[in-house]
XYZ file of C-alpha atoms in Angstrom:
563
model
C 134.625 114.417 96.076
C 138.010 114.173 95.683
C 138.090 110.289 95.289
C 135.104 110.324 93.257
C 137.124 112.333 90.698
C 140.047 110.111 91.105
C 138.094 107.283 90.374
C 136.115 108.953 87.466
C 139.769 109.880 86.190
C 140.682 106.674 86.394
C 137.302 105.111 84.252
C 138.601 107.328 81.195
C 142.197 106.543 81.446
C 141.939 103.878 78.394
C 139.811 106.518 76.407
C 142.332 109.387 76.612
C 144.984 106.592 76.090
C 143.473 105.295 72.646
C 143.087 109.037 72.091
C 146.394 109.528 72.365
C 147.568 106.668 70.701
C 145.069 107.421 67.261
C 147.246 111.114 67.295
C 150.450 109.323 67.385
C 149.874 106.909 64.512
C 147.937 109.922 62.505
C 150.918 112.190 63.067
C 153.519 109.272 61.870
C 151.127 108.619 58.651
C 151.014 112.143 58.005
C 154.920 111.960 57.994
C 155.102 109.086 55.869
C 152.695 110.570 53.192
C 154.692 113.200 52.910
C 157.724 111.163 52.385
C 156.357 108.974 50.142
C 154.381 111.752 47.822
C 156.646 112.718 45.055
C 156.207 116.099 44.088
C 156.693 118.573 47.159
C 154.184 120.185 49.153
C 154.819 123.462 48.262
C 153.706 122.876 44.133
C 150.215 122.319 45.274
C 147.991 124.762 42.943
C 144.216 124.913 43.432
C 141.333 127.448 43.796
C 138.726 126.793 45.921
C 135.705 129.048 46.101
C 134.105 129.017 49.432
C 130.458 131.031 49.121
C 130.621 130.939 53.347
C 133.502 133.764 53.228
C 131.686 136.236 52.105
C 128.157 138.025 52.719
C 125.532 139.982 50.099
C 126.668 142.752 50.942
C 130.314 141.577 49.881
C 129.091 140.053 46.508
C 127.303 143.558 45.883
C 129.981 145.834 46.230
C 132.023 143.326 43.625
C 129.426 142.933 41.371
C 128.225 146.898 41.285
C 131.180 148.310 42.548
C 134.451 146.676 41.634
C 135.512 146.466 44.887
C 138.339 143.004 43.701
C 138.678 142.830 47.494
C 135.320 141.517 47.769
C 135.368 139.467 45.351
C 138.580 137.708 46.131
C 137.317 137.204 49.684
C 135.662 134.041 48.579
C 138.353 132.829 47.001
C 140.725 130.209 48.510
C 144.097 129.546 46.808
C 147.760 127.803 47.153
C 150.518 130.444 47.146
C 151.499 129.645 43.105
C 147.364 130.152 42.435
C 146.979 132.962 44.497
C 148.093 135.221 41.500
C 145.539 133.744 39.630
C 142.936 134.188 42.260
C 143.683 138.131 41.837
C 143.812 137.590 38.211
C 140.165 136.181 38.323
C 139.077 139.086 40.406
C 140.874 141.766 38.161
C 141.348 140.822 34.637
C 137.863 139.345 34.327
C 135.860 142.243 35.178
C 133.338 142.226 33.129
C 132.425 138.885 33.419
C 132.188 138.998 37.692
C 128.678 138.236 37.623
C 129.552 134.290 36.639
C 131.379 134.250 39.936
C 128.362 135.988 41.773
C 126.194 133.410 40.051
C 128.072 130.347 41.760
C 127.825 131.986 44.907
C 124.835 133.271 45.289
C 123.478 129.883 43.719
C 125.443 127.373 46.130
C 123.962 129.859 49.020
C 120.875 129.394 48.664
C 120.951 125.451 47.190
C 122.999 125.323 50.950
C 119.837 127.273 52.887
C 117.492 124.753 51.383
C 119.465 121.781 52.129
C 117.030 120.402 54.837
C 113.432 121.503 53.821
C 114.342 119.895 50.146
C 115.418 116.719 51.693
C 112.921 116.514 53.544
C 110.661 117.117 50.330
C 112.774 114.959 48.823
C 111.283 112.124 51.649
C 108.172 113.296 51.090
C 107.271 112.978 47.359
C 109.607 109.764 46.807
C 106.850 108.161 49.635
C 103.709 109.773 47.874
C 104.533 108.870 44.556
C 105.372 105.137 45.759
C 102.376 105.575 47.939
C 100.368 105.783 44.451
C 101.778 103.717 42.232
C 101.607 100.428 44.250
C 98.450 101.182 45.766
C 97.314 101.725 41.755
C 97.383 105.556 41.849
C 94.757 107.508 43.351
C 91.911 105.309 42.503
C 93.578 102.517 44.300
C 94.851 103.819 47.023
C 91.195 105.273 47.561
C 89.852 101.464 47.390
C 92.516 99.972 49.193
C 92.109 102.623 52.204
C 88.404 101.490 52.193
C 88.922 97.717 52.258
C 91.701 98.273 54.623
C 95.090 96.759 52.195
C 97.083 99.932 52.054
C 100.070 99.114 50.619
C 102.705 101.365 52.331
C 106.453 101.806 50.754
C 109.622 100.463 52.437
C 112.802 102.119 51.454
C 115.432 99.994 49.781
C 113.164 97.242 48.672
C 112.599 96.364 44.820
C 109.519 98.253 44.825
C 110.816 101.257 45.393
C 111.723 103.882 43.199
C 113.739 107.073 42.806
C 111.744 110.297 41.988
C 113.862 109.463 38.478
C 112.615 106.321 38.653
C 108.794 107.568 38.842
C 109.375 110.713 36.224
C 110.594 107.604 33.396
C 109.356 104.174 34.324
C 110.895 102.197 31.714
C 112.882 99.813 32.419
C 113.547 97.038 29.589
C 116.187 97.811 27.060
C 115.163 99.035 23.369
C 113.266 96.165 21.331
C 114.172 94.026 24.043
C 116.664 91.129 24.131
C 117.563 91.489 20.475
C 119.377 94.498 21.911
C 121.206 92.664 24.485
C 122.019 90.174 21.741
C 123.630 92.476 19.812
C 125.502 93.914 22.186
C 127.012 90.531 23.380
C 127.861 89.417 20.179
C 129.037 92.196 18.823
C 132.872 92.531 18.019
C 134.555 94.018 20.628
C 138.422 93.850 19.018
C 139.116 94.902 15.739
C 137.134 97.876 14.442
C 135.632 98.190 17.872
C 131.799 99.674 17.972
C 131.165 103.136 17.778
C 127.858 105.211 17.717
C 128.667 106.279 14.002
C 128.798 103.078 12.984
C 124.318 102.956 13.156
C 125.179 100.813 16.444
C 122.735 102.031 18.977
C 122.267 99.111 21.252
C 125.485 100.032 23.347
C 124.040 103.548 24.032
C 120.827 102.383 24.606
C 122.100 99.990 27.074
C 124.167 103.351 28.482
C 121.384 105.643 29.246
C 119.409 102.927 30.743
C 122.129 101.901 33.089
C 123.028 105.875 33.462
C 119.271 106.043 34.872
C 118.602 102.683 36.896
C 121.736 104.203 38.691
C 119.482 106.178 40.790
C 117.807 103.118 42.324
C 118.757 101.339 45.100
C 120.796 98.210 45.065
C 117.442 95.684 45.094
C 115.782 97.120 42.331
C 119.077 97.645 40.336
C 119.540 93.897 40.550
C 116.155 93.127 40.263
C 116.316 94.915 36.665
C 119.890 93.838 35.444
C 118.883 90.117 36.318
C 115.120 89.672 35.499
C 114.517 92.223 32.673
C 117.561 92.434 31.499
C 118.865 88.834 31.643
C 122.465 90.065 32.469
C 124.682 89.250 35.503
C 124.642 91.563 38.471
C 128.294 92.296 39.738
C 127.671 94.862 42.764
C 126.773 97.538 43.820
C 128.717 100.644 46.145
C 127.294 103.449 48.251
C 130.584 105.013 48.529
C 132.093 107.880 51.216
C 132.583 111.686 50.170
C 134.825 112.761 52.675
C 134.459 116.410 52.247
C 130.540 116.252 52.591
C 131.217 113.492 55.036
C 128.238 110.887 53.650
C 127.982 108.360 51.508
C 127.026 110.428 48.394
C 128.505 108.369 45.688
C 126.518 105.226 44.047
C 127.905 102.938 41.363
C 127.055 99.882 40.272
C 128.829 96.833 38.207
C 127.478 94.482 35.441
C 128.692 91.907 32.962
C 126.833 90.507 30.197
C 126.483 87.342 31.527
C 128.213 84.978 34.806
C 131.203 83.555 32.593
C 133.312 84.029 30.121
C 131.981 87.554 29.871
C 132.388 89.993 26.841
C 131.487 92.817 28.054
C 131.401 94.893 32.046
C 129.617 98.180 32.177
C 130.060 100.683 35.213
C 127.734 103.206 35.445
C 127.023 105.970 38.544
C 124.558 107.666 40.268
C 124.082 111.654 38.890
C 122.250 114.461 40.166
C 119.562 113.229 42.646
C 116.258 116.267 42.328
C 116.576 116.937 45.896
C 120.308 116.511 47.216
C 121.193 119.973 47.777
C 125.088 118.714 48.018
C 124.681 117.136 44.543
C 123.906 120.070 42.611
C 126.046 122.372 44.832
C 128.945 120.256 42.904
C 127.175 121.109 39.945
C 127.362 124.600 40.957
C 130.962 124.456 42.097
C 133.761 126.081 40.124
C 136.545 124.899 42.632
C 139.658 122.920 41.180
C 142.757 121.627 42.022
C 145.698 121.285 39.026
C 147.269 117.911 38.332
C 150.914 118.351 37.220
C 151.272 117.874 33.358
C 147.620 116.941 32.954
C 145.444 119.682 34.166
C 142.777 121.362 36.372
C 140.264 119.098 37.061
C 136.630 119.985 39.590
C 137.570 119.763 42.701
C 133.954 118.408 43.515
C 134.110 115.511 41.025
C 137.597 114.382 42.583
C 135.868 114.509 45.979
C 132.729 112.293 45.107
C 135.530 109.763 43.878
C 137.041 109.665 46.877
C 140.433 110.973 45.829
C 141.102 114.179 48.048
C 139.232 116.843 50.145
C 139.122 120.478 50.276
C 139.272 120.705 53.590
C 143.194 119.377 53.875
C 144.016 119.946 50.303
C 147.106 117.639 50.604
C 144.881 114.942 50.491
C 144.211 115.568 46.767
C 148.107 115.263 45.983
C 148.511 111.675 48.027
C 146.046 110.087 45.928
C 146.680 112.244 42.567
C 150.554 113.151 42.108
C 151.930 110.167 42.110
C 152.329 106.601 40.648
C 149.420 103.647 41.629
C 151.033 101.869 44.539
C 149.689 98.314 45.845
C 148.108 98.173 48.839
C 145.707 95.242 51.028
C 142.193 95.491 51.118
C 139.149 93.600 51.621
C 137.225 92.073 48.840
C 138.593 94.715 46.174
C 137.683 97.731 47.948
C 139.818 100.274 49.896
C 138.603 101.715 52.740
C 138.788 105.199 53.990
C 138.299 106.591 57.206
C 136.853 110.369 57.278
C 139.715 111.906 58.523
C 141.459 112.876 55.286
C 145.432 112.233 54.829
C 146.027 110.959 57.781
C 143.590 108.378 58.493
C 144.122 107.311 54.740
C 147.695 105.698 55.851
C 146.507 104.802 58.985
C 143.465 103.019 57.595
C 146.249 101.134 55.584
C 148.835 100.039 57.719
C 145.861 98.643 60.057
C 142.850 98.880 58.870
C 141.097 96.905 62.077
C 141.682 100.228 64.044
C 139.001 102.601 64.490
C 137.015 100.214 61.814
C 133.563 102.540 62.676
C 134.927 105.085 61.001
C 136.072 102.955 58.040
C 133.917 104.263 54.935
C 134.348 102.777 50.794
C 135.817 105.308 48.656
C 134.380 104.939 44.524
C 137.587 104.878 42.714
C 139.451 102.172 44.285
C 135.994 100.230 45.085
C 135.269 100.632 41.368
C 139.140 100.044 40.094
C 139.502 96.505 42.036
C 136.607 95.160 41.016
C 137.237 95.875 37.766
C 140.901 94.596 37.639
C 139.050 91.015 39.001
C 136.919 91.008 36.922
C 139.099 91.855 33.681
C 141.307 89.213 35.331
C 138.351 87.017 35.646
C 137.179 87.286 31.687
C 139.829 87.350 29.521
C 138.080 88.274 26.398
C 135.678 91.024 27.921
C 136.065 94.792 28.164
C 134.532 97.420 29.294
C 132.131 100.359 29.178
C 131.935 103.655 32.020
C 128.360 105.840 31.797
C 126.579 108.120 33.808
C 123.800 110.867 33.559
C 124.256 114.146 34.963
C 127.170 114.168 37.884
C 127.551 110.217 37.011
C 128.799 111.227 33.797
C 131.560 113.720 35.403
C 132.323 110.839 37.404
C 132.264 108.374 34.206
C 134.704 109.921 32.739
C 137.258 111.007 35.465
C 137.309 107.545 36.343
C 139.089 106.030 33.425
C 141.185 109.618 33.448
C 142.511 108.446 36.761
C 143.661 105.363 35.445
C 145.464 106.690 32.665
C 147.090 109.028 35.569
C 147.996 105.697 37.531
C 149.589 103.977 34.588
C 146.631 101.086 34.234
C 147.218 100.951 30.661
C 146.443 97.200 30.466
C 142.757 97.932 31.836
C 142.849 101.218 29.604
C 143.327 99.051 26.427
C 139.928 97.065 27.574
C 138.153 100.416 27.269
C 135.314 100.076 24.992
C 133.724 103.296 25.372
C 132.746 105.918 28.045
C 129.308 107.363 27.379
C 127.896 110.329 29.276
C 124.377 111.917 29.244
C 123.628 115.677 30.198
C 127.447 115.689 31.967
C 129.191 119.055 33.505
C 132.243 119.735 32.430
C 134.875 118.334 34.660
C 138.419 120.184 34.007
C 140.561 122.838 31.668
C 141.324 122.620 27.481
C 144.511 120.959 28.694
C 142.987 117.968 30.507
C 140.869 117.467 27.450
C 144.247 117.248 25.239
C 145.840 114.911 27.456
C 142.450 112.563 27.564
C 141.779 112.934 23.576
C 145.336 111.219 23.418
C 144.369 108.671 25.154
C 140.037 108.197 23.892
C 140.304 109.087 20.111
C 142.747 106.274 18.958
C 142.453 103.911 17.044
C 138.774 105.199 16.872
C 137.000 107.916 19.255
C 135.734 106.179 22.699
C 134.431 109.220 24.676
C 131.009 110.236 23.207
C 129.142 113.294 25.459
C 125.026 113.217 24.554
C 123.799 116.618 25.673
C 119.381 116.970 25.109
C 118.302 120.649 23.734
C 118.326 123.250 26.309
C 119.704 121.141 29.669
C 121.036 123.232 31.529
C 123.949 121.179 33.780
C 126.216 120.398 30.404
C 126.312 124.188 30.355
C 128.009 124.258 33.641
C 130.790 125.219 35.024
C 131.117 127.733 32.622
C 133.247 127.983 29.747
C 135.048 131.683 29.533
C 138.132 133.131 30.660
C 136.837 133.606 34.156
C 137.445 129.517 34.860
C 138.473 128.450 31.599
C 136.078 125.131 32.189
C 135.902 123.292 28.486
C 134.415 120.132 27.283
C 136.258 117.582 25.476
C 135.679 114.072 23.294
C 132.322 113.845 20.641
C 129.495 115.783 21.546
C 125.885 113.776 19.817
C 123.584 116.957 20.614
C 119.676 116.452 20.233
C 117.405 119.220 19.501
C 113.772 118.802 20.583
C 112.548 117.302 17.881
C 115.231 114.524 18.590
C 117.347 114.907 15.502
C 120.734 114.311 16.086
C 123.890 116.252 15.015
C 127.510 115.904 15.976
C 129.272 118.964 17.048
C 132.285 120.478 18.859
C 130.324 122.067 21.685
C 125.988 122.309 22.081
C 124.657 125.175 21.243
C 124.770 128.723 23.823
C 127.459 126.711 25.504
C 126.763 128.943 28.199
C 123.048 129.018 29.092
C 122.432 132.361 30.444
C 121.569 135.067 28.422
C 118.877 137.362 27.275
C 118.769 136.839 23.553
C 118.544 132.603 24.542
C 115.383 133.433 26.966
C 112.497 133.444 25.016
C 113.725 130.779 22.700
C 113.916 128.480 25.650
C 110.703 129.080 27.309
C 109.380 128.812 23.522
C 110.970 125.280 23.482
C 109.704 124.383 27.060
C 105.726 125.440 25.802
C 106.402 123.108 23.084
C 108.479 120.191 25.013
C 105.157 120.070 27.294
C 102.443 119.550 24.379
C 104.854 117.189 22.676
C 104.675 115.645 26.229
C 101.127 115.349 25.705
C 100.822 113.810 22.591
C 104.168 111.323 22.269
C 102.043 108.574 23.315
C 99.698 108.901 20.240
C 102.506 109.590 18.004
C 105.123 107.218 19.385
C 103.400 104.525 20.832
C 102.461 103.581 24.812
C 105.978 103.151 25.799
C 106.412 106.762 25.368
C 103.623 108.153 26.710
C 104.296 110.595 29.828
C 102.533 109.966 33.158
C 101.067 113.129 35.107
C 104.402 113.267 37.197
C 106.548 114.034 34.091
C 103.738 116.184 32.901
C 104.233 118.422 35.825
C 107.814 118.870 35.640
C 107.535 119.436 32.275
C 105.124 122.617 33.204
C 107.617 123.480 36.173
C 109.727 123.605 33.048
C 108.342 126.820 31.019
C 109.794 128.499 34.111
C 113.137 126.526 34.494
C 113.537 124.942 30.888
C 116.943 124.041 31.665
C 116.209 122.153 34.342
C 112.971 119.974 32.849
C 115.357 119.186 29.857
C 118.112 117.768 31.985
C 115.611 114.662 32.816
C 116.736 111.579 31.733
C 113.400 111.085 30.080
C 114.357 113.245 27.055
C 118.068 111.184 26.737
C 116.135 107.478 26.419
C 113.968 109.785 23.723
C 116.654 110.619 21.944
C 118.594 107.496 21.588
C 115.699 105.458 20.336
C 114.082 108.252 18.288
C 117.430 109.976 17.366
C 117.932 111.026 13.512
C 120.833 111.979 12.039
C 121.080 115.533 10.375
C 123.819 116.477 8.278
C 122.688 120.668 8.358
C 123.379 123.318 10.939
C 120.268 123.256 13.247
C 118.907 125.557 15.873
C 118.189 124.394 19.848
C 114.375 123.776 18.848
């Protein structure tokens, strides 16, 4: 027995020896990150609200009781925000519930994590299931003469439930569009939406929602519909949720000599419990001199987790510094700080574990590519979380000094986005997007509920910056400082929005008639749309109602109400 063990001992000698060898090198990174950060350790700020700290019974006795010590319980802070933390607990009293809210919200989006991804599985294959077999009528013949046509994941065919709520897919009036996007002129006066120019956001909102699609039918799209170049697309590492969670992808308008790139990234996916749990989040971590940002928005970028909060500081406080990687991407392993330096310094070791990170995948390819075509520049979109993510991305840059790829900015364009940081991030960013003209245009749709979130009081102190183009739901368009009930909840907006939904569903009904076939609504939008006189704020945050309202938009110069 005795030699057995010996021998056994001896068969995981080189495991406990690579073991120990990974702790050594993660232990010397960790010591050379902290050299090499700038600002010390100790001025990390950040709040961090953790819903697993805490029970019911602890979010009842601070919501009907007052009892701060409750409340503060789910609260995670540095030492310099830890006065805050209190101050959130005590001076906000009367405004606890928004903090019960998140909570109680990102509990029970976190209970039903499984069964609705699992739904999620299950109506992406139905509604595939129907539409290539030719709905129910043709799956019904097809089963009888034995030529079922059954989905495959990650081909062309495939779409996103996103993809089967909208199914459009060509750009507005076609390549006329495209046309005058390409030739438009990018220097000088620069285009902006004021300017009658709608082909750019057009081409936005249908990037913002082919972004949900896999890589094949993404190309697919940009190549045969659209007659543009395909650059590439990333399925990129969250390290705090520890999946690959993030999805971008590149284009240029055409192989060579291109004039213009457009980035554009995933949003809110209807059944990723994780995804709208950011949504839900009101965590954030303070960048020195330019801010609180969402801690949950820096995380799907790659650039920190909560979980060793020093992360966020390595990749945030500090100047851009070069560093090797393969094919314009830098890699990541998932074990925060450490494995970031040692993923560097060799990034052959422990290459399993290796996982693409958004902002530098996205950053390096577009410094090629910028490299690559001289006279092209670029545009950033996204719907939902993508558009968070649209615009912290070029916000990062301006925080790393890329000032040459900054002045190549064209535009960032964002559709039904959360609000991603504090009024002082805003300032810093207007500084940077409103001159010589404003770049940084935020389309919010009615009653949608997700540009209402985080909230916007003294509790967080959450605020939106840059142009807001809000459509009511007769798709008239007005610019404005901040959409209407900028908060959501609230008893005297309830009936007006369930009002709204009734009539959002028999406009739903008719838009065909009145609009012509390319807007007509198939029986899967229809049902949302009825799911939607229960949770308007939800139906309205479709992408269906954005494409609406860029190619039916009117202007009107008058104060209008949400309906």
């Amino acid at each position: 027995m005795r030699l057995k063990r010996h021998i056994n001992g001896q068969r995981d000698r080189p495991t406990h020896l690579l073991h120990i060898s990974k702790e050594l090198v993660r232990i010397t990174s960790r010591i050379t990150i902290f050299m090499a950060t700038s600002t010390n350790f100790d001025d990390l700020k950040y709040l961090i609200v953790r819903p697993e700290n805490g029970g019911i019974f602890d979010l009842f006795k601070y919501l009907v009781l007052g009892d701060i010590s409750s409340g503060v319980r789910f609260l995670e802070s540095s030492e310099e925000a830890e006065a805050e933390a209190e101050l959130v607990g005590e001076e906000t009293a009367d405004h606890r519930w928004v903090i019960v809210v998140s909570i109680i919200m990102r509990k029970i989006i976190a209970l039903f994590a499984k069964p609705l991804e699992y739904t999620g599985y299950v109506v992406d294959f139905v509604l595939n299931l129907l539409s290539q077999n030719g709905n129910i009528s043709g799956l019904l013949y097809n089963l009888f003469h034995g030529n079922v046509v059954i989905p495959q994941r990650g081909r062309d065919t495939f779409l996103s439930t996103i993809g089967q709520l909208d199914g459009r897919i060509d750009l507005y009036k076609g390549l006329s569009i495209l046309e005058q996007v390409s030739d438009s002129d990018f220097g000088g006066r620069g285009i902006t939406i004021e300017l009658g120019n709608r082909a750019l956001m057009d081409l936005c909102i249908m990037a913002s929602k082919l972004a949900y699609e896999n890589a094949e039918v993404v190309r697919n799209v940009v190549v045969q519909h659209w007659k543009m170049h395909f650059v590439d697309f990333y399925n990129c590492w969250n390290d705090f949720q520890k999946e690959m969670s993030t999805q971008v992808f590149i284009l240029c308008d055409k192989p060579k000599d291109a004039t213009l790139l457009l980035i554009s990234f995933r949003g809110t996916e209807p059944f990723d419990a994780d995804d709208w749990s950011t949504d839900f989040d009101y965590s954030w971590y303070e960048i020195p001199k330019l801010g609180k940002v969402h801690m949950g928005f820096l995380e799907a970028l790659g650039l920190g987790n909560r979980a060793d909060t020093v992360t966020f500081q390595y990749h945030l406080q500090r100047k851009e510094t070069k560093f090797s990687s393969s094919e314009g991407t830098e890699t990541i392993p998932s074990d925060t700080a450490s494995g970031i330096e040692e993923n560097r310094t060799d990034q052959s070791f422990d290459s399993e574990t290796a996982k693409v990170t958004a902002y530098y995948s996205v950053k390096n390819k577009l410094k090629s590519l910028l490299e690559e075509h001289k006279n092209a520049k670029f545009l950033v979109t996204g719907h939902s979380l993508g558009g968070a993510l649209a615009i912290l991305f070029p916000t990062i840059l301006v925080l790393h000094e890329e000032m040459r790829m900054m002045q190549r900015l064209v535009g960032v364009y964002t559709f039904g986005q959360p609000r991603v940081g504090n009024r002082q991030l805003g300032r810093f960013m207007e500084s940077h997007l409103d001159s010589p003209h404003p770049k940084y245009f935020r389309v919010v749709y009615c009653n949608d509920m997700v540009p209402r979130l985080p909230y916007d009081d003294k509790t967080f102190l959450y605020k939106h910056f840059g142009v807001c183009l809000y459509y009511n739901s007769c798709y008239i368009e007005q610019k404005v400082d901040e959409e209407p009930n900028r908060n959501y909840f609230g008893l005297r907006y309830m009936i007006p929005e369930h009002l709204n939904a009734f009539w959002e569903l028999i406009r739903s009904l008719t838009m065909g008639y009145t609009h012509g076939p390319e807007y007509k609504e198939g029986w899967f939008s229809i049902l949302v749309r009825i799911i939607g006189l229960v949770l308007p704020g939800v139906a309205a945050h479709c992408p269906t109602d954005y494409v609406n309202s860029v190619r039916l938009g009117k202007e009107r110069a008058i104060q209008m109400s949400s309906f």
